XYZ file of C-alpha atoms in Angstrom:
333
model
C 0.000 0.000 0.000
C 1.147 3.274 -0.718
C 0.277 6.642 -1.488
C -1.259 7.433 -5.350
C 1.178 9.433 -7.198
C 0.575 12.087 -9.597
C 0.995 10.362 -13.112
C 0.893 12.681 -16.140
C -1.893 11.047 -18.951
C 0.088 11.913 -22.285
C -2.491 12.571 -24.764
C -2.902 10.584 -28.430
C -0.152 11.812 -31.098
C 0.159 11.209 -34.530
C 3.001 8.399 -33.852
C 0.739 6.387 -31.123
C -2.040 6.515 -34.018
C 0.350 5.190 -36.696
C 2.047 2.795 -34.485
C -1.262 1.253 -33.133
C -2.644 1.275 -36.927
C 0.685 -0.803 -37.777
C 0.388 -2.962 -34.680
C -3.354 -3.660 -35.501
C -3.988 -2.871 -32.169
C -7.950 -2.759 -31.079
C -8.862 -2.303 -35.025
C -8.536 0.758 -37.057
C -7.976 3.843 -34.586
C -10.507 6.250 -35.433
C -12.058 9.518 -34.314
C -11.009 10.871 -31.423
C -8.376 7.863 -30.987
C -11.640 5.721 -30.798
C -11.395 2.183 -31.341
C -13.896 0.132 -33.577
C -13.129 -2.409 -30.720
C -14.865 -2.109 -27.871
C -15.042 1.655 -28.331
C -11.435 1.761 -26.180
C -9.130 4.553 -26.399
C -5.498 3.851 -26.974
C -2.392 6.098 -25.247
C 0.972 4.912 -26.696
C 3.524 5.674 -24.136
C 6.792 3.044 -25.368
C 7.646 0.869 -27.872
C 5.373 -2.137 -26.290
C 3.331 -0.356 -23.906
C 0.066 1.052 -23.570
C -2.441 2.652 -21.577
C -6.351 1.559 -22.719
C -9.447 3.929 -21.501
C -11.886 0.660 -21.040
C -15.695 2.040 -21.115
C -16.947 -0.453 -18.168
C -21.083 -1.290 -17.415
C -19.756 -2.873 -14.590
C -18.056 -0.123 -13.219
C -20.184 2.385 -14.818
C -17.647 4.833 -16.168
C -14.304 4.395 -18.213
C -11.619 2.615 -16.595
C -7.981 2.825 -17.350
C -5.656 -0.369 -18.067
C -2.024 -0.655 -18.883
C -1.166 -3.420 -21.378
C 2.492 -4.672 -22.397
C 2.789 -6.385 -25.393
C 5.630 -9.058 -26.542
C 8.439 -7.574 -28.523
C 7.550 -9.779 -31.419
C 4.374 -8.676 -31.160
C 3.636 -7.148 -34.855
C 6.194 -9.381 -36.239
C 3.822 -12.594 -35.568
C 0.126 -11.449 -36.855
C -0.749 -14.489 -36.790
C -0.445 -15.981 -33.092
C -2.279 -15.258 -29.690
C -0.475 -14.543 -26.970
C -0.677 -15.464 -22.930
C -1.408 -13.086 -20.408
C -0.105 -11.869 -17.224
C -2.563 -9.742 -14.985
C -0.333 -7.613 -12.503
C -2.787 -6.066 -9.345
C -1.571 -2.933 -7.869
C -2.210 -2.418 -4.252
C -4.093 -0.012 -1.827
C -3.764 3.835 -2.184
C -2.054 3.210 -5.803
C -3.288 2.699 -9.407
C -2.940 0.799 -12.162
C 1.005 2.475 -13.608
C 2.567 0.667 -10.107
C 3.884 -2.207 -11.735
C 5.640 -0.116 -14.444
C 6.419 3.161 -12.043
C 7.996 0.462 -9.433
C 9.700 -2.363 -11.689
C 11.681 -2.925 -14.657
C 8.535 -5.261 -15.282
C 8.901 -3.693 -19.217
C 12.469 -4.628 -19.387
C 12.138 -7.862 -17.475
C 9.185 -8.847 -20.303
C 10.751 -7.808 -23.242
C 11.913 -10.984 -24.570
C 9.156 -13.098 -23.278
C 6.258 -13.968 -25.327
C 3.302 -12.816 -23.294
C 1.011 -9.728 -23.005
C 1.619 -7.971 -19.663
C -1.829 -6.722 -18.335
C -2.657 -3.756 -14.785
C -6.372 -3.144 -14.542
C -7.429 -0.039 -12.584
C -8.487 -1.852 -9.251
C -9.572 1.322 -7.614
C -8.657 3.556 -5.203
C -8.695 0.335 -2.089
C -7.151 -1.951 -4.816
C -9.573 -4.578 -3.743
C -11.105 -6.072 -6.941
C -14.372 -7.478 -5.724
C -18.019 -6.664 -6.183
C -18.631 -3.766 -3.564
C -21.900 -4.377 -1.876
C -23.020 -0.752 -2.949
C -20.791 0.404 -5.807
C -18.604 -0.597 -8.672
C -18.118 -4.315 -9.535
C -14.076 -4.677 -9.950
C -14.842 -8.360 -10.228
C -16.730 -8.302 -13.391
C -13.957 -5.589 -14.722
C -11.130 -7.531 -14.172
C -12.340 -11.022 -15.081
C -14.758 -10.763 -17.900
C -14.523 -7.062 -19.305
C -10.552 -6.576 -19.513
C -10.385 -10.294 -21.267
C -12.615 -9.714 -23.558
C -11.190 -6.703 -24.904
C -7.808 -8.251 -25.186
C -8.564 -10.981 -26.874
C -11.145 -8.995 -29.460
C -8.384 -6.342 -30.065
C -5.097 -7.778 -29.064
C -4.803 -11.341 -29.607
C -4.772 -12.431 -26.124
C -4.973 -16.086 -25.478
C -7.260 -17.729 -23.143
C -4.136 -18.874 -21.155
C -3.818 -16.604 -17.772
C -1.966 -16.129 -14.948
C -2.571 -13.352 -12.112
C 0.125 -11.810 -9.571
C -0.612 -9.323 -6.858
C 0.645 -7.044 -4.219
C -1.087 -6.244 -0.972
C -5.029 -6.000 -1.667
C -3.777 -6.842 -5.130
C -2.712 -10.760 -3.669
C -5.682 -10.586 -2.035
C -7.539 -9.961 -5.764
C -5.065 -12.381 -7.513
C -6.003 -15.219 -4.772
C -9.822 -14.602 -5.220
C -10.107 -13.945 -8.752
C -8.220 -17.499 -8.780
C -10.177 -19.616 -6.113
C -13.690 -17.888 -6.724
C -13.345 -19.068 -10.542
C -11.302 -22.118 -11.219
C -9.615 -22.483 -14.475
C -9.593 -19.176 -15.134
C -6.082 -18.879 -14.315
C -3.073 -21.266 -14.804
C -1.027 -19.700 -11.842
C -1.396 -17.441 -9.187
C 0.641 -15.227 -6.950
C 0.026 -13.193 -4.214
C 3.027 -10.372 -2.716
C 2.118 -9.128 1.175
C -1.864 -9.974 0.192
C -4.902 -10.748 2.202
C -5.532 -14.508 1.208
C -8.054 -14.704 4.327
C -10.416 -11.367 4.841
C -12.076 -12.895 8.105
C -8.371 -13.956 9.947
C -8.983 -12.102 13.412
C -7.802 -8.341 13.057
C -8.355 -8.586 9.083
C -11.793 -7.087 9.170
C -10.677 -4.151 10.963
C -7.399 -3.410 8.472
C -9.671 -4.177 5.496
C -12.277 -1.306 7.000
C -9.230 1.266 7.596
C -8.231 0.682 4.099
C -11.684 1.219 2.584
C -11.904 4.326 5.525
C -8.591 5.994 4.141
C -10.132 6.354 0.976
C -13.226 8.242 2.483
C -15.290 4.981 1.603
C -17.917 3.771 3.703
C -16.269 0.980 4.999
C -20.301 -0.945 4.763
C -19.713 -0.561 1.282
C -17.130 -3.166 0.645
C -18.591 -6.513 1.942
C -20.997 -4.973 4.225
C -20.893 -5.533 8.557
C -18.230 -8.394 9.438
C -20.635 -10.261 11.811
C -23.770 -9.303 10.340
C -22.806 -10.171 7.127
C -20.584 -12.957 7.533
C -21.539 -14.660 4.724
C -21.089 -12.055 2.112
C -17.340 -11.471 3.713
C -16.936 -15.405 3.877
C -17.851 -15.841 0.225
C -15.609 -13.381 -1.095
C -13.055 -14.606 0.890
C -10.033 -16.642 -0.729
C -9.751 -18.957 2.276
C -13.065 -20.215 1.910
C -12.517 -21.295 -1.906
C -9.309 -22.773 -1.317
C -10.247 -26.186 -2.135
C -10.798 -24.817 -5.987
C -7.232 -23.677 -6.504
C -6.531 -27.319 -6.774
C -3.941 -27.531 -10.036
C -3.387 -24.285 -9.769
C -0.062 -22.975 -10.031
C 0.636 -20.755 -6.903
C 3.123 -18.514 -5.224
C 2.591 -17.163 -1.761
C 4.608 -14.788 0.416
C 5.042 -12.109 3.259
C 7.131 -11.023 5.885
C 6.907 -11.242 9.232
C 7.579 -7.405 9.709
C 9.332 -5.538 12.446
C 7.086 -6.322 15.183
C 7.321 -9.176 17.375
C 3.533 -9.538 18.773
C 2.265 -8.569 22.100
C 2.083 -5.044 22.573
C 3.668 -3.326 20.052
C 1.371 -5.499 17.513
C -1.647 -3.745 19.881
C -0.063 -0.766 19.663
C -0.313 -0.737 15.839
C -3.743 -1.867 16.019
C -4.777 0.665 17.965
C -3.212 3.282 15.565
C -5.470 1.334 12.591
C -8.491 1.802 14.119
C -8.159 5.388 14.826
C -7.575 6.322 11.041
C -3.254 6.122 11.419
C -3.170 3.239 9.019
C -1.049 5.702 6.712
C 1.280 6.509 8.891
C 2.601 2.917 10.047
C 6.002 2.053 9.256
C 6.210 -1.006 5.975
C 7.377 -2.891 8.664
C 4.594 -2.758 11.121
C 1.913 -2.601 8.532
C 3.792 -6.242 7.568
C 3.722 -7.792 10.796
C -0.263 -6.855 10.932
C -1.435 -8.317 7.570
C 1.394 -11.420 7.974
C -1.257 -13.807 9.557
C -3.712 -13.476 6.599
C -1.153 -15.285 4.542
C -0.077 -17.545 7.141
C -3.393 -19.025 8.171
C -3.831 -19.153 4.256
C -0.598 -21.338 3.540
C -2.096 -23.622 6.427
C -5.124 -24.015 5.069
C -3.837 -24.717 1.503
C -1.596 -27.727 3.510
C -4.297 -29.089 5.152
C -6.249 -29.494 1.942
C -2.991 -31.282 0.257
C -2.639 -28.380 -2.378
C 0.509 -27.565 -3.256
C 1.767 -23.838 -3.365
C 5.334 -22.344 -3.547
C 5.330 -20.218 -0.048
C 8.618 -18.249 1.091
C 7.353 -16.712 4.185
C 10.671 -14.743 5.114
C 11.662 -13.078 8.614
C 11.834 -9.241 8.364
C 10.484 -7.520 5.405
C 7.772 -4.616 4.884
C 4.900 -4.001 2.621
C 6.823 -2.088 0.285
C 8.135 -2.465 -3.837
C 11.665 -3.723 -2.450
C 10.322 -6.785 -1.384
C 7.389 -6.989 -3.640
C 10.024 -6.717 -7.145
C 12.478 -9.442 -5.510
C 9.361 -11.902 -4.611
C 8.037 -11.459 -8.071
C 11.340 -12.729 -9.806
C 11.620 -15.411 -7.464
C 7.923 -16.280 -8.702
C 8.967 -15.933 -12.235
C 9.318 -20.115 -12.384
C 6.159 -21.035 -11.004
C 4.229 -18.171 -13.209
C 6.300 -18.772 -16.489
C 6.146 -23.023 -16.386
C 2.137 -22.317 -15.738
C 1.884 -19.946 -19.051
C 3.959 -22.447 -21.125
C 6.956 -20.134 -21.042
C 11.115 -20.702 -20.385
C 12.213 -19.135 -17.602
C-alpha cells in the first residue's frame, strides 16, 4: 500500500495513431483515438506499452488499463499470446507495476502480453456491496477486450501485491480455471483472519469509503465477507499454479502489535512504518498457507523473517515467482 502518485496522462499523437494502426492494435484507430473495438481509447507511451481507456457497465464509467505487449508482437500477426494480470495495491493505481519495476524490461523478450487493470482507489477487486463491480472488470470485461483487439490467449496467470494478492487469490479460487497460476506479494488470502476485518475497513476508511460498502458488517454479514473470501474457496485452486509470500515485519507480537492496532483503528493506518503494517497483515497469509496444507494443495510459499509491505520486497518476490508463473503460461524461464 502506498500513497497514489501524480501520473501525467500523455495525450494521443500522430506516432501512437500510426504505431497502433501498424500494430493492428484494437482495429482501425478512429475519431477521437476511438477504437472500432470495444469503443477503447489507446495512449501509446513506449515501444510495447500502452495505456487503454476501457468504457466499463460494470463499473459504470471508463476505466484505465495498462497493457504490455511481446516484442515480437507485430512481427507474428498471426499468433495469440498469454497473459499476465499484474494487481496494484491499496492507495495506488494501475502504472505501479511499471512506475515500481523494470517489469517492461524484465518482459521484453518473453512472449506474453503484460496486463494492470485499474483496481480502484482500495485496490480490492471485488463486487462492492453498494458500488462498482471490480470483479466483473477484471475477469470478464478486460479479457474480452484483449482478446477482441489484441490477440490475447485464453491462457492466464494473475500476480498481486497487498489488496492486489488478495484480488489475484480470489479472482483465482472464486473461478477455477480461469487462471493457470497465481501469486500473491504481502496480500490478504483470508479477509475474516482475526484483526483482518478491521485493516480491510481502515483501508476502505482511508479512501473516504464507507467501509459498509465493501462486503458490508463483518458479523452481520458474515456470509457475504466469507464468500468473497479466498480462504473459503481454497479447495478450488486445486492444479493451480501458486506462489505465496510475506514477511513477518518488524514487530514481534504482544504489545507493540496492539499498539499498531490501535493506531489502525483510529484512522493512522497511513502513517505505520512497511514494517509494522507487515507484521499486521502477515497472519492473513499464514493461516492461508495452512489451510492450503491441510487441503494437500501444493503452493510455492517463502514466508521470510523481516520484510515490509513495500516495492523492495514486492520486485524481488516477483522474480523469485517468475518459475512457477512462467512453467504455468507455457513459457522458459
Amino acid at each position: 500500500m502506498s500513497d497514489r502518485p501524480s501520473v501525467p496522462r500523455p495525450g494521443l499523437s500522430r506516432r501512437t495513431l500510426t504505431k497502433a494502426a501498424a500494430l493492428g492494435l484494437a482495429g482501425v484507430l478512429t475519431g477521437a483515438g476511438r477504437a472500432s473495438a470495444a469503443d477503447v481509447t489507446v495512449t501509446q507511451l513506449g515501444s510495447r506499452t500502452y495505456d487503454l481507456s476501457v468504457p466499463s457497465a460494470a463499473l459504470g464509467r471508463t476505466a484505465p488499463v495498462r497493457i504490455i505487449l511481446p516484442s515480437s508482437y507485430a512481427a507474428r500477426p498471426d499468433r495469440t499470446w498469454p497473459v499476465l494480470y499484474l494487481l496494484h495495491g491499496a492507495h495506488d493505481d494501475y502504472t505501479s507495476w511499471t512506475r515500481e519495476t523494470d517489469i517492461e524490461t524484465f518482459t521484453a523478450n518473453r512472449d506474453l502480453i503484460v496486463a494492470m487493470p485499474d483496481g480502484g482507489p482500495t485496490g480490492i477487486p471485488t463486487r462492492w456491496k453498494t458500488g462498482a463491480d471490480y470483479e466483473t472488470f477484471q475477469l470478464q470485461e478486460v479479457p474480452a477486450v484483449l482478446r477482441s483487439g489484441y490477440r490475447a490467449s485464453t491462457v492466464q496467470a494473475v500476480a498481486g501485491v497487498s489488496t492486489g494478492g488478495y484480488g489475484a487469490m480470489a479472482h483465482a479460487a472464486r473461478h477455477p480455471g480461469t487462471f493457470v497460476a497465481a501469486a500473491s506479494y504481502s496480500g490478504i488470502p483470508d479477509t475474516t483472519e482475526t484483526t483482518m476485518p478491521t485493516i480491510i475497513e481502515a483501508i476502505v476508511g482511508r479512501e473516504s469509503l464507507n467501509p459498509l460498502s465493501l462486503w458490508g458488517e463483518p458479523t452481520l454479514d458474515a456470509a457475504t465477507w466469507q464468500d468473497f473470501n479466498p480462504l473459503t474457496h481454497a479447495s478450488a485452486l486445486r492444479g493451480t499454479a501458486l506462489y505465496i509470500s510475506v514477511g513477518s515485519g518488524s514487530l514481534n507480537g504482544g504489545l507493540a502489535a496492539l499498539i499498531a492496532l490501535a493506531q489502525v483503528i483510529g484512522g493512522g493506518i497511513g502513517a505505520l512504518l512497511p514494517g509494522v503494517l507487515e507484521s499486521l497483515v502477515a497472519p492473513s497469509t499464514q493461516t492461508f498457507v495452512t489451510a492450503l496444507g491441510q487441503l494437500g494443495i501444493p503452493a510455492t510459499q517463502h514466508l521470510y523473517q523481516g520484510g515490509g509491505h513495500q516495492w523492495s520486497d514486492w520486485k524481488r518476490e516477483f522474480t523469485t515467482s517468475w518459475p512457477v508463473v512462467a512453467e504455468a503460461l507455457g513459457l522458459p524461464v
